[in-house]
Short mmCIF file of the N, C-alpha and C atoms (twelve columns), coordinates in Angstrom:
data_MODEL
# 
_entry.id   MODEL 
# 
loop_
_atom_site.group_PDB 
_atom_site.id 
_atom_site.type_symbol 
_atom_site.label_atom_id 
_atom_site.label_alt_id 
_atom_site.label_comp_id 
_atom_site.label_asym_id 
_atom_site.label_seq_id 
_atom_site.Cartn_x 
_atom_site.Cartn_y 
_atom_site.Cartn_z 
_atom_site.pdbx_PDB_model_num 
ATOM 1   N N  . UNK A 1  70.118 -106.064 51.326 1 
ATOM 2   C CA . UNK A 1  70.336 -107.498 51.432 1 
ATOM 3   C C  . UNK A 1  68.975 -108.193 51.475 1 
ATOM 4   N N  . UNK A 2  68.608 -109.212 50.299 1 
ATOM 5   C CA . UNK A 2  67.077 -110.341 50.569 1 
ATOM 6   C C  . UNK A 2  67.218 -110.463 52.040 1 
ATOM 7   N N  . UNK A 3  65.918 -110.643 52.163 1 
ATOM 8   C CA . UNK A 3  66.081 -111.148 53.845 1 
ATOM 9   C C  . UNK A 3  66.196 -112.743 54.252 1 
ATOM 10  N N  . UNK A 4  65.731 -113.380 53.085 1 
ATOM 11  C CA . UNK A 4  65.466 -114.925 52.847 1 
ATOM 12  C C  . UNK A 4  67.184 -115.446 52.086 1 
ATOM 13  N N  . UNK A 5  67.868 -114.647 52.141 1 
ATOM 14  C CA . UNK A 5  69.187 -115.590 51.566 1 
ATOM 15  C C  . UNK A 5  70.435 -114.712 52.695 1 
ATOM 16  N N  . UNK A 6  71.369 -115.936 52.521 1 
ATOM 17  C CA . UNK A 6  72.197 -115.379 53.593 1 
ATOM 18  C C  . UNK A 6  73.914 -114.975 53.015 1 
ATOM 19  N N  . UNK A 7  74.368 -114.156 53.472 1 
ATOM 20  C CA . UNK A 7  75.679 -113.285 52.752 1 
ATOM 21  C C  . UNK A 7  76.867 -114.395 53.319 1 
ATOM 22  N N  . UNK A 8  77.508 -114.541 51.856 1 
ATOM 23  C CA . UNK A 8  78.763 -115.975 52.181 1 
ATOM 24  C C  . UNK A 8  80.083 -114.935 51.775 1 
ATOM 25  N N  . UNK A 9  80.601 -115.108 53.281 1 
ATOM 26  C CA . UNK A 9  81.478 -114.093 53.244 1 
ATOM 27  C C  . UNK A 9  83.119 -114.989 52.514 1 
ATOM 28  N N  . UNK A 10 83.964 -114.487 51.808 1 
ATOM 29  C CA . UNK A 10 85.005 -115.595 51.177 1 
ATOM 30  C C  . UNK A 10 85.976 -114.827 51.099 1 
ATOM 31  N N  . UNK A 11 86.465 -115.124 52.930 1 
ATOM 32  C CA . UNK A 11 88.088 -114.205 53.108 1 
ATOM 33  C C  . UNK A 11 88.234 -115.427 54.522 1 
ATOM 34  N N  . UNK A 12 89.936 -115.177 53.956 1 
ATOM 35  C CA . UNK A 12 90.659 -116.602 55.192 1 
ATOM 36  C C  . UNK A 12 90.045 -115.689 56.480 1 
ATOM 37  N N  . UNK A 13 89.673 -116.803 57.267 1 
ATOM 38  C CA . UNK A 13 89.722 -116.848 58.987 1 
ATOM 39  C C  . UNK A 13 88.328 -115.241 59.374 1 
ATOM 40  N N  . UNK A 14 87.622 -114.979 58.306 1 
ATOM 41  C CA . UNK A 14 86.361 -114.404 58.331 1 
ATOM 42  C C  . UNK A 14 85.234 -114.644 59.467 1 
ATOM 43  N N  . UNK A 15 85.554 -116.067 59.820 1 
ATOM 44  C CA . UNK A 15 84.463 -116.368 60.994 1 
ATOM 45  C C  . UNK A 15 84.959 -117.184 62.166 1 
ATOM 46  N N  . UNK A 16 86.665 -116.649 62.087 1 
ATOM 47  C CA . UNK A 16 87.287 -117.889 63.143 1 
ATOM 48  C C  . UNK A 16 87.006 -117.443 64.849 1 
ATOM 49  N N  . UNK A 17 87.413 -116.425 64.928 1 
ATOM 50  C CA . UNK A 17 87.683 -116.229 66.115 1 
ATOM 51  C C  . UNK A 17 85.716 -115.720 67.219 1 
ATOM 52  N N  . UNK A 18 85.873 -115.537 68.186 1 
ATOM 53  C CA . UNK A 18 84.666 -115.094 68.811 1 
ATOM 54  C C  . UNK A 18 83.568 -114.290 68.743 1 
ATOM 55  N N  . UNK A 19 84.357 -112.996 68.358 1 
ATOM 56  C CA . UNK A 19 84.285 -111.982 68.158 1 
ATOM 57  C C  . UNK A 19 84.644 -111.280 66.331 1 
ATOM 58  N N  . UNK A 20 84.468 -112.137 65.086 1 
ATOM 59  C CA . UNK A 20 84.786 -111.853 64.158 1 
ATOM 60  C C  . UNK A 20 84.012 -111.272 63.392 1 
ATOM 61  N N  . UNK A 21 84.897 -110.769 62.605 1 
ATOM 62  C CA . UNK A 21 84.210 -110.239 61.065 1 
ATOM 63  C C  . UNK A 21 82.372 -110.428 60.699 1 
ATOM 64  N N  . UNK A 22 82.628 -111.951 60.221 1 
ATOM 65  C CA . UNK A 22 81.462 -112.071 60.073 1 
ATOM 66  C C  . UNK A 22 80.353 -112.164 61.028 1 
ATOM 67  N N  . UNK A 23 80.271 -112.656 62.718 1 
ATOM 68  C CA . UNK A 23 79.642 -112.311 63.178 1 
ATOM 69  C C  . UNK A 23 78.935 -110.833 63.798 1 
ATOM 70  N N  . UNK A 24 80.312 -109.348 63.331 1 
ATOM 71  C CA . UNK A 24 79.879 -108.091 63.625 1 
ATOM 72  C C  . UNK A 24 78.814 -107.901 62.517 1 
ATOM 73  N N  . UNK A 25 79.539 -108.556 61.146 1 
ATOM 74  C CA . UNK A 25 78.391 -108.272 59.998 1 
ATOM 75  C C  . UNK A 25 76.767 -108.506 59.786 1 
ATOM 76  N N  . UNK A 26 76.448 -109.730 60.882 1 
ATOM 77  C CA . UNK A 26 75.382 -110.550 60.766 1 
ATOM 78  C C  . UNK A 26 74.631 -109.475 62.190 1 
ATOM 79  N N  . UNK A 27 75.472 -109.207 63.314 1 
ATOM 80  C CA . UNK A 27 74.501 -108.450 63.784 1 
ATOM 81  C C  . UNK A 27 74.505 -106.796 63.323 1 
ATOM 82  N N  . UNK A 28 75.410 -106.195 63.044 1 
ATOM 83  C CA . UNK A 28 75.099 -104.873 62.294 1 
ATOM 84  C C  . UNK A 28 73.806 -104.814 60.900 1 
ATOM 85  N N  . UNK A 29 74.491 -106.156 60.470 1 
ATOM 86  C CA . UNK A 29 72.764 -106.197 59.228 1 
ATOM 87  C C  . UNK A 29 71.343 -106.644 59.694 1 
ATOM 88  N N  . UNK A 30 71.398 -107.643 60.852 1 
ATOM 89  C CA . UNK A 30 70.454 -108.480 61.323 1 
ATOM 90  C C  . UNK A 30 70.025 -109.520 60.182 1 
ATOM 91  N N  . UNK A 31 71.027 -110.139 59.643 1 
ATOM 92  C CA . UNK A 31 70.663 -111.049 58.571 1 
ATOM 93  C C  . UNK A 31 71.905 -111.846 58.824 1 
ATOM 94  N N  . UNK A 32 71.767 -113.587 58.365 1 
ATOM 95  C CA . UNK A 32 72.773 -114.455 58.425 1 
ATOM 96  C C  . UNK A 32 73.452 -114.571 57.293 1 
ATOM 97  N N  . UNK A 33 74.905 -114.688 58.039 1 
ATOM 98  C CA . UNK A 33 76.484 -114.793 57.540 1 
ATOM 99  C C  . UNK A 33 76.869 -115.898 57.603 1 
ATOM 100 N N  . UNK A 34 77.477 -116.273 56.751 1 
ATOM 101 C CA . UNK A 34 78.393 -117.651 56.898 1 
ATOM 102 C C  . UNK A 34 80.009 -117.653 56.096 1 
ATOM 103 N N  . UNK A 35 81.011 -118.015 56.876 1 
ATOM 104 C CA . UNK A 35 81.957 -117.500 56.522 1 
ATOM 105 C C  . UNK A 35 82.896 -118.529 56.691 1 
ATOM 106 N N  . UNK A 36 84.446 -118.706 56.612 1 
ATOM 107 C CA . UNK A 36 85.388 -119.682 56.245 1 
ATOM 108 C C  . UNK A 36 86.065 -119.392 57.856 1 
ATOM 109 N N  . UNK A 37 85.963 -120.643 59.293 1 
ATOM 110 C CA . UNK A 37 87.132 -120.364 59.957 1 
ATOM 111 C C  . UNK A 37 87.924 -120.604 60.047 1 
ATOM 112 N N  . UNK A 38 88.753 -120.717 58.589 1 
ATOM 113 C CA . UNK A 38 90.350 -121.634 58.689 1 
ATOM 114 C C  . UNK A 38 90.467 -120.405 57.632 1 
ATOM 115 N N  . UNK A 39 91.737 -120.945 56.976 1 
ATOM 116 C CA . UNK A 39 92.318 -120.300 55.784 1 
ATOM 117 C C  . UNK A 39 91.888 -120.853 54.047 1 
ATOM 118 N N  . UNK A 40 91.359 -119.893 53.632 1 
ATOM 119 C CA . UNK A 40 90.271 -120.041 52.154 1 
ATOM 120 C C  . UNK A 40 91.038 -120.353 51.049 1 
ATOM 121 N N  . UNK A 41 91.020 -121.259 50.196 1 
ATOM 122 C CA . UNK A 41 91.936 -121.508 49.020 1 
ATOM 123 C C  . UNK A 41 91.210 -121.179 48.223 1 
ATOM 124 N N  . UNK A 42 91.477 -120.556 47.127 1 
ATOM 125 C CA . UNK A 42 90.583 -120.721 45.733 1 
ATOM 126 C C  . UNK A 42 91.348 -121.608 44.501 1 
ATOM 127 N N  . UNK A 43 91.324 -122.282 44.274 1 
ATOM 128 C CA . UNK A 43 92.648 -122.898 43.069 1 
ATOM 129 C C  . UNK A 43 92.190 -122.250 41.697 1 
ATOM 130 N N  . UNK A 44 93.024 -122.644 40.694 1 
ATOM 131 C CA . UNK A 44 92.802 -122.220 39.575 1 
ATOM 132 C C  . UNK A 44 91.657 -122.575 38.793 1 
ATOM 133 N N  . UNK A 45 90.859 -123.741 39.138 1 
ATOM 134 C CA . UNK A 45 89.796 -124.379 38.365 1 
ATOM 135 C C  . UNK A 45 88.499 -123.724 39.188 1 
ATOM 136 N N  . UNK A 46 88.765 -122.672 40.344 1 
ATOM 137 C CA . UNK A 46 87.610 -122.007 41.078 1 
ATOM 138 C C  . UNK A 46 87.195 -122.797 42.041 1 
ATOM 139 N N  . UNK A 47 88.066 -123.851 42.651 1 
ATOM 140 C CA . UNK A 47 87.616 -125.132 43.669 1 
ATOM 141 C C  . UNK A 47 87.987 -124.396 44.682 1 
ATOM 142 N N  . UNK A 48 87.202 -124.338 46.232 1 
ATOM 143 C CA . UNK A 48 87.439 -124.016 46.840 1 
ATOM 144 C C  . UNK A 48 87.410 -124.800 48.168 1 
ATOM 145 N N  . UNK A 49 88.269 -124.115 49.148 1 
ATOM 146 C CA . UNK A 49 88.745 -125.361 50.047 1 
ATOM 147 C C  . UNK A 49 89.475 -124.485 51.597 1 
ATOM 148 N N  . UNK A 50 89.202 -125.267 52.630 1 
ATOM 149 C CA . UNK A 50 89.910 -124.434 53.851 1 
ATOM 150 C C  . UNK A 50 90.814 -125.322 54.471 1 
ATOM 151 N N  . UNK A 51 91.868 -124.462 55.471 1 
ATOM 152 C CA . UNK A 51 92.301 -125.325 55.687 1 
ATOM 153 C C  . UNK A 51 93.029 -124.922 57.362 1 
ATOM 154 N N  . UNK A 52 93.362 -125.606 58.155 1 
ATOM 155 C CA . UNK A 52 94.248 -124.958 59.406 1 
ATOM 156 C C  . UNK A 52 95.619 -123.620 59.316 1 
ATOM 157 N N  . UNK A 53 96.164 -124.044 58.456 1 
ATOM 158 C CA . UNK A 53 97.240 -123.195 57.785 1 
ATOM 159 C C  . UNK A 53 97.230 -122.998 56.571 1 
ATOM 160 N N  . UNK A 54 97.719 -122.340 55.740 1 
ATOM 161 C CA . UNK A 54 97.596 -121.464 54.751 1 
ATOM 162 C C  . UNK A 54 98.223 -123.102 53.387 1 
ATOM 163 N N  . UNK A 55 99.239 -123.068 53.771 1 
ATOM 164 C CA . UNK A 55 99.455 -124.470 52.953 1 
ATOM 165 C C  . UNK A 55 98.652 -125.525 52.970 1 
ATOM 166 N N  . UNK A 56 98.005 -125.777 54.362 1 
ATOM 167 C CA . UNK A 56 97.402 -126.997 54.293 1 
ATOM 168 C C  . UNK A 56 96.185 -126.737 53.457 1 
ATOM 169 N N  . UNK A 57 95.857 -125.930 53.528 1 
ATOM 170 C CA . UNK A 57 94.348 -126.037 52.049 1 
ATOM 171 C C  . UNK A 57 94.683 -126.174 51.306 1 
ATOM 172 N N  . UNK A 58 95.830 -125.809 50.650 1 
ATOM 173 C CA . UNK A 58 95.687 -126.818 49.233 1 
ATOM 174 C C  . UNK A 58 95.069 -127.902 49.185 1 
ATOM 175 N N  . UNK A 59 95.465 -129.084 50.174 1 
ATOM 176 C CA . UNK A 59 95.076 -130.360 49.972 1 
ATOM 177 C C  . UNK A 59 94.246 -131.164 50.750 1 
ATOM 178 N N  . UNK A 60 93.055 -130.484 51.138 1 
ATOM 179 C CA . UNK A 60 91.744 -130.586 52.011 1 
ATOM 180 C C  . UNK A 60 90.428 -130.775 50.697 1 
ATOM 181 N N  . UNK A 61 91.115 -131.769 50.196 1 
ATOM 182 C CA . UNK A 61 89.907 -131.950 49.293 1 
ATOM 183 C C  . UNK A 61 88.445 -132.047 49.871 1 
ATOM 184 N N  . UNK A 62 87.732 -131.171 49.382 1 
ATOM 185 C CA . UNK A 62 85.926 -131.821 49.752 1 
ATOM 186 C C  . UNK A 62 86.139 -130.844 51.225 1 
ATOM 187 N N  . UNK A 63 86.907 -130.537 51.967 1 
ATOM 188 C CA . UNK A 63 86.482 -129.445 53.051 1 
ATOM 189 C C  . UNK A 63 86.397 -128.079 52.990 1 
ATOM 190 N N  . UNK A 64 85.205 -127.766 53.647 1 
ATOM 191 C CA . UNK A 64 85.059 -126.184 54.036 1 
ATOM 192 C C  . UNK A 64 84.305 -126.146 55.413 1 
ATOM 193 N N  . UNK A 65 85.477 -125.560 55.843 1 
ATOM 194 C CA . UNK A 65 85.260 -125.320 57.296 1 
ATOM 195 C C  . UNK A 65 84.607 -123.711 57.776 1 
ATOM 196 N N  . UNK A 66 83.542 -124.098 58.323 1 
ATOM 197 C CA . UNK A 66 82.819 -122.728 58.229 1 
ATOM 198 C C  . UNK A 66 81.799 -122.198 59.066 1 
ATOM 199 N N  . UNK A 67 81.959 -121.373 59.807 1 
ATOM 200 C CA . UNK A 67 80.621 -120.276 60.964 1 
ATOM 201 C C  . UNK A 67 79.385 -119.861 60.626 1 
ATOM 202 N N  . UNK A 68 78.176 -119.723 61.162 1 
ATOM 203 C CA . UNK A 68 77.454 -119.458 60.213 1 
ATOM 204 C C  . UNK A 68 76.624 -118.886 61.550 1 
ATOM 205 N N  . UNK A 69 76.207 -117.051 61.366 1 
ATOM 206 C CA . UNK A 69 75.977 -116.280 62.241 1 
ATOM 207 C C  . UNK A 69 74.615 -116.226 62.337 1 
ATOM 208 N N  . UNK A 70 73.229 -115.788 62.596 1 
ATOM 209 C CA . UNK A 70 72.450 -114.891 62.641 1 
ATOM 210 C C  . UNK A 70 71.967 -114.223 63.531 1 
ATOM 211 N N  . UNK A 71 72.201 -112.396 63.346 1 
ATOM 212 C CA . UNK A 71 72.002 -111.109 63.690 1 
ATOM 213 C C  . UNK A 71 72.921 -111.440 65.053 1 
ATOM 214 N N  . UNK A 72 73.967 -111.990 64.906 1 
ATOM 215 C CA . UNK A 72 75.304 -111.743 65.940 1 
ATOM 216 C C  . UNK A 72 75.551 -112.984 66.488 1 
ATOM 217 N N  . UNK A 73 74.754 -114.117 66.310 1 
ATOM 218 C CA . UNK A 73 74.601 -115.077 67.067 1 
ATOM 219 C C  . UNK A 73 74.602 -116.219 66.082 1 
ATOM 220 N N  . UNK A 74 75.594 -117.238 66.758 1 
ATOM 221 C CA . UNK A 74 76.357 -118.024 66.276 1 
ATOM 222 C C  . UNK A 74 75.097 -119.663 66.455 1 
ATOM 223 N N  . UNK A 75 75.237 -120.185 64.814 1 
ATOM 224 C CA . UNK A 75 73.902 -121.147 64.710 1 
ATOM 225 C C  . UNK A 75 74.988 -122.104 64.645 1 
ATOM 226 N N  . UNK A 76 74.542 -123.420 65.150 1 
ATOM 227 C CA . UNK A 76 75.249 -124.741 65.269 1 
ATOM 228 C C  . UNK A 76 74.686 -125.526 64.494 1 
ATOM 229 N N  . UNK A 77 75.565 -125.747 63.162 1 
ATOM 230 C CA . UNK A 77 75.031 -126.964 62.050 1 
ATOM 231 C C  . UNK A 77 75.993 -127.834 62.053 1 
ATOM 232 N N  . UNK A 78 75.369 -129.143 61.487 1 
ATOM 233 C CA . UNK A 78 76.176 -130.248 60.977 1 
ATOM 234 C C  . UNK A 78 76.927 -129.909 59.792 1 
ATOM 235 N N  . UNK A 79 78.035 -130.320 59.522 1 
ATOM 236 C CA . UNK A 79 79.332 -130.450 58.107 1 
ATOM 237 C C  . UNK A 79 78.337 -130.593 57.209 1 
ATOM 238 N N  . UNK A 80 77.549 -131.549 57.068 1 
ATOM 239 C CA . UNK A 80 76.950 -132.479 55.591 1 
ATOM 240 C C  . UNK A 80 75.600 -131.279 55.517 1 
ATOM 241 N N  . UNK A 81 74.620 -130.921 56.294 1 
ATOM 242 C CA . UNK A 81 74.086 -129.934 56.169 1 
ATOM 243 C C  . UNK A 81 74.435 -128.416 55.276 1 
ATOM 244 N N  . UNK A 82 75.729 -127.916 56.129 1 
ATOM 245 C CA . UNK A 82 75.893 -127.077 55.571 1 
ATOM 246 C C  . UNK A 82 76.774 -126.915 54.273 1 
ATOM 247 N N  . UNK A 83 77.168 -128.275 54.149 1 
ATOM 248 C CA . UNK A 83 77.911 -128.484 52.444 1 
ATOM 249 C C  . UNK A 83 76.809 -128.523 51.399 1 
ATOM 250 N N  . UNK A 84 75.686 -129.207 52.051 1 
ATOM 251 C CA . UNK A 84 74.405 -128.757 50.928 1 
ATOM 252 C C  . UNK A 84 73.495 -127.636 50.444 1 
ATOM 253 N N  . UNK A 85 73.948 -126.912 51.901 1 
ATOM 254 C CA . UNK A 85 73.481 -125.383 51.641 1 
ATOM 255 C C  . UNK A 85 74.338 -124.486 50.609 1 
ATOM 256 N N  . UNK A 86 75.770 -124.684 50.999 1 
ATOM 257 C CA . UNK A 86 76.842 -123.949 49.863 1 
ATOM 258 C C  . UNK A 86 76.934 -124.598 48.622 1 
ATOM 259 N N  . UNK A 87 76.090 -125.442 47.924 1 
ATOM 260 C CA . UNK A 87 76.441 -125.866 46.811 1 
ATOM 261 C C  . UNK A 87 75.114 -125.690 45.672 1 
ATOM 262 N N  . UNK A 88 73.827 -125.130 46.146 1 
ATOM 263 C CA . UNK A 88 72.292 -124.971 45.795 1 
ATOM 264 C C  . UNK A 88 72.655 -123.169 45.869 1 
# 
């Protein structure tokens, strides 16, 4: 894994809970994770989107709700921040 880019993990509820997925991943690698804590839509045009329940993403236009670890430990960003990081 670069050490300068960070692994975007894209599976429902990947970074929801305390103790998840992506935060075991970020400290087993010692590199930052960022992951979806709702439920992940992909639509057919490759748009992607989260949502509280599995239906409700469909129609969460413009949201992604999302954790973002490093080496186990959970970093606190702003929405608009980290929508500019996932799109560069």
């Amino acid at each position: 894994v670069p050490e300068d880019r960070p692994i975007y993990l894209l599976a429902c509820n990947a970074g929801a809970s305390s103790h998840s997925f992506a935060q075991q991943l970020s400290l087993e690698l010692q590199t930052e994770v960022i992951a979806p804590s709702e439920w992940l839509v992909v639509d057919q045009l490759g748009i992607s989107r989260t949502g509280p329940y599995k239906w409700t993403a469909f129609f969460n236009f413009g949201t992604f709700h999302t954790r973002v670890f490093k080496n186990g430990t959970e970093i606190i960003q702003k929405p608009q921040l980290l929508l500019n990081t996932l799109e560069t």
